XYZ file of C-alpha atoms in Angstrom:
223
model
C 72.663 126.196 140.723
C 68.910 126.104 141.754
C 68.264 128.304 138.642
C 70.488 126.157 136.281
C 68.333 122.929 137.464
C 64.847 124.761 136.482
C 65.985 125.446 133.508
C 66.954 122.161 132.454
C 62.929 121.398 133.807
C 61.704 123.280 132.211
C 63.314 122.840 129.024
C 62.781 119.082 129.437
C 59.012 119.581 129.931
C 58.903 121.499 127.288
C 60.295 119.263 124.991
C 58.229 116.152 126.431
C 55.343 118.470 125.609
C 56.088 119.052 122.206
C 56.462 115.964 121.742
C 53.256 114.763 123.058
C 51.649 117.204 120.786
C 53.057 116.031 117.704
C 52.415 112.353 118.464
C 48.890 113.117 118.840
C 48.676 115.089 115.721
C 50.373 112.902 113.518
C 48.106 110.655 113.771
C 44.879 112.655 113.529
C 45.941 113.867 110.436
C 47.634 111.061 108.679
C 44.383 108.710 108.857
C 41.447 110.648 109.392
C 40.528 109.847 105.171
C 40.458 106.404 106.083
C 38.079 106.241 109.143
C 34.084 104.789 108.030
C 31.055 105.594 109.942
C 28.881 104.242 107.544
C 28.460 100.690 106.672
C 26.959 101.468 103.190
C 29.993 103.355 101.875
C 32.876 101.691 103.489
C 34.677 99.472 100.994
C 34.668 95.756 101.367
C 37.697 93.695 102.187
C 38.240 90.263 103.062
C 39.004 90.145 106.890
C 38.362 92.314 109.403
C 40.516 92.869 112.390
C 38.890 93.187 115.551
C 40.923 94.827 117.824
C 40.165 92.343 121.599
C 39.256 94.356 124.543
C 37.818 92.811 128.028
C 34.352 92.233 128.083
C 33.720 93.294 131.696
C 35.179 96.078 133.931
C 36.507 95.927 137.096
C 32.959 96.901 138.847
C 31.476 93.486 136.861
C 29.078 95.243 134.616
C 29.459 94.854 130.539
C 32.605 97.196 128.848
C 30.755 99.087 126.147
C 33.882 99.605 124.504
C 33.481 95.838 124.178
C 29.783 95.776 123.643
C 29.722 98.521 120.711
C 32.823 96.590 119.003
C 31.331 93.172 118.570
C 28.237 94.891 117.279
C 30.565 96.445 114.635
C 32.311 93.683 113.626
C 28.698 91.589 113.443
C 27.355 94.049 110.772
C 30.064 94.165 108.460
C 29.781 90.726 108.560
C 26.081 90.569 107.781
C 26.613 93.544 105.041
C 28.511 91.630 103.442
C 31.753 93.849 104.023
C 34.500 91.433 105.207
C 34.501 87.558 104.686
C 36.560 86.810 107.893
C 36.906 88.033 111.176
C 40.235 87.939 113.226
C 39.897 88.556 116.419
C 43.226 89.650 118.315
C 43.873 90.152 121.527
C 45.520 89.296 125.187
C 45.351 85.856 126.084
C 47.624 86.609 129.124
C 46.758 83.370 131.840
C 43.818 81.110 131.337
C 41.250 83.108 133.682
C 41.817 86.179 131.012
C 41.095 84.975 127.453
C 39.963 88.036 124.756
C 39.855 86.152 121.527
C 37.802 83.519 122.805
C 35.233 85.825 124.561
C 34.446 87.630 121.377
C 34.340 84.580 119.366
C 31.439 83.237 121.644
C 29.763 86.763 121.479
C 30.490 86.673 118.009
C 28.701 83.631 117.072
C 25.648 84.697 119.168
C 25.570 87.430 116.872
C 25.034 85.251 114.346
C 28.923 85.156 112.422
C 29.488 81.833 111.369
C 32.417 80.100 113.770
C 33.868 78.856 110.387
C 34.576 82.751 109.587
C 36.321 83.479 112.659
C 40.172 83.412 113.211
C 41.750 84.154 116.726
C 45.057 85.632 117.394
C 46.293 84.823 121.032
C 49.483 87.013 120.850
C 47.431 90.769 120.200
C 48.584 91.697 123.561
C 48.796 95.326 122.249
C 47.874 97.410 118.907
C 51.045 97.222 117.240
C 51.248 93.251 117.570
C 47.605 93.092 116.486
C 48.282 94.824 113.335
C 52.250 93.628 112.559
C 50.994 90.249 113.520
C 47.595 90.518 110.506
C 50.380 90.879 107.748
C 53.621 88.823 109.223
C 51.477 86.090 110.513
C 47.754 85.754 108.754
C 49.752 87.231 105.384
C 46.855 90.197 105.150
C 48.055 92.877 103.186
C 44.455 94.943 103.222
C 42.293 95.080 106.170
C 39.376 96.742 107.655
C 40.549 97.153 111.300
C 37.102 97.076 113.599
C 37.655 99.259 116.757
C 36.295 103.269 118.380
C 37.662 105.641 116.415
C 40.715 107.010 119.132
C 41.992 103.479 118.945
C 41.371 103.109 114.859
C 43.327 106.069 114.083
C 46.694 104.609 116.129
C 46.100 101.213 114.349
C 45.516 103.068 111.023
C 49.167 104.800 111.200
C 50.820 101.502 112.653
C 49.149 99.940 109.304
C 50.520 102.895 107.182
C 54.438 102.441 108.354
C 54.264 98.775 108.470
C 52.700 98.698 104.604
C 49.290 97.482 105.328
C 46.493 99.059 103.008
C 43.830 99.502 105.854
C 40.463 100.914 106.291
C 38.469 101.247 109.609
C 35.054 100.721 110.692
C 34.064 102.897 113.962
C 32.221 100.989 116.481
C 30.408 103.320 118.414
C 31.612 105.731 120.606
C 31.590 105.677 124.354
C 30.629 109.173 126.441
C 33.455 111.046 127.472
C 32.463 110.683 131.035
C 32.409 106.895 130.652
C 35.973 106.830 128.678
C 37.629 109.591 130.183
C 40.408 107.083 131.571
C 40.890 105.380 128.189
C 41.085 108.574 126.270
C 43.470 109.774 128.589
C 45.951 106.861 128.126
C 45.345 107.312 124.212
C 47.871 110.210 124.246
C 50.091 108.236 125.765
C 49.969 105.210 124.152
C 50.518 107.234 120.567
C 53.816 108.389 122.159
C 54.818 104.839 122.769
C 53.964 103.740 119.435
C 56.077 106.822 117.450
C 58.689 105.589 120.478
C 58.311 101.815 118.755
C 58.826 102.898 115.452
C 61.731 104.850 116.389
C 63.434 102.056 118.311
C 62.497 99.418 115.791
C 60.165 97.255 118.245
C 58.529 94.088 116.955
C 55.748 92.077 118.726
C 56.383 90.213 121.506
C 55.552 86.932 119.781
C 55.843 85.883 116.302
C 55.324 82.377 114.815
C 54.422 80.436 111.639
C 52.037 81.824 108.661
C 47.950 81.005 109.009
C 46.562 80.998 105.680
C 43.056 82.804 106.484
C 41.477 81.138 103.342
C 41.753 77.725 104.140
C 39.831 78.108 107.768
C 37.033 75.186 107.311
C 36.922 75.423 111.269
C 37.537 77.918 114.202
C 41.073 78.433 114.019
C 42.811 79.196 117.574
C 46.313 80.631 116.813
C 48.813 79.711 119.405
C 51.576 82.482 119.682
C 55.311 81.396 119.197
C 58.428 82.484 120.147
């Protein structure tokens, strides 16, 4: 019986393995022709989606995944790359605001506040990039984030009919982002899991027409 039992272990790890692997994989392959490292060559587009992050870590000094991502999405701006930026992420309670914490960063970086859109509802990657075509009607995007976390947005894009491009913000030492590169694998097994199951983001709502901002425009999620 014991023997029975460690097979069925071992055959199980195996096959939660595997399928690690190929979640990882597919998505280094499937998107690595549409990653940008320079600004000069990457192709313009109207917004940009900056993918929200929190701007301090638990120990109180400044997230450079944070720091190196606003700088990104500031210098496409200024090159002339994207027109708009929307800004989505977790807006979980009202101590804990992402969108509005880049905006401010944003616009001491010199982006216009007129040019900035926020999405409340980006709790995760998938709703931040389901959410720029079903809600702020974006069929082509340049999604703003460090390369690990471009490439899962790029393939959510790809199966969800998004034509998108990414800007890499710059990277963060291994030692620094060991932790976040380590949930990476795992969170590209939950997103094959969400296509597989059909999963849509926790909030939807009406359409924002991008084009018409003449103001900062907060987006309030929905249900």
């Amino acid at each position: 019986m014991k023997t029975k039992y460690s097979s069925v272990f071992y055959f199980l790890c195996f096959y939660l393995g595997f399928f690690i692997l190929i979640s990882y994989k597919i998505v280094e392959v499937s998107t690595k022709t549409r990653l940008y490292d320079d600004i000069e060559t990457i192709p313009s587009n109207k917004v940009g989606l900056l993918l929200g992050t929190s701007k301090y870590l638990k120990n109180g000094t400044v997230n450079l995944y944070y720091k190196y991502r606003i700088e990104a999405a500031a210098a496409l701006y200024k090159a002339g790359k994207i027109e708009y930026i929307l800004i989505s992420g977790d807006n979980g309670t009202k101590a804990y605001n992402e969108p509005i914490t880049m905006q401010e960063d944003l616009i001491k970086e010199g982006v216009p506040p007129e040019c900035i859109c926020l999405d409340y509802a980006g709790f995760r990657t998938f709703d931040s990039v389901v959410r720029s075509k079903a809600i702020f009607g974006q069929d082509s995007i340049t999604i703003i984030s460090q390369p690990f976390h471009n490439k899962r947005a790029l393939f959510i894009a790809k199966y969800k009919d998004i034509d998108a491009i990414a800007y890499n913000a710059q990277k963060v030492s291994t030692k620094y982002g060991f932790k976040t590169n380590l949930r990476e694998v795992f969170a590209r097994c939950k997103m094959v899991l969400d296509f597989l199951l059909g999963t849509q983001p926790k909030f939807l709502g009406e359409k924002i027409i991008i084009d018409e901002l003449t103001q900062p425009t907060n987006v309030q999620a929905t249900n």
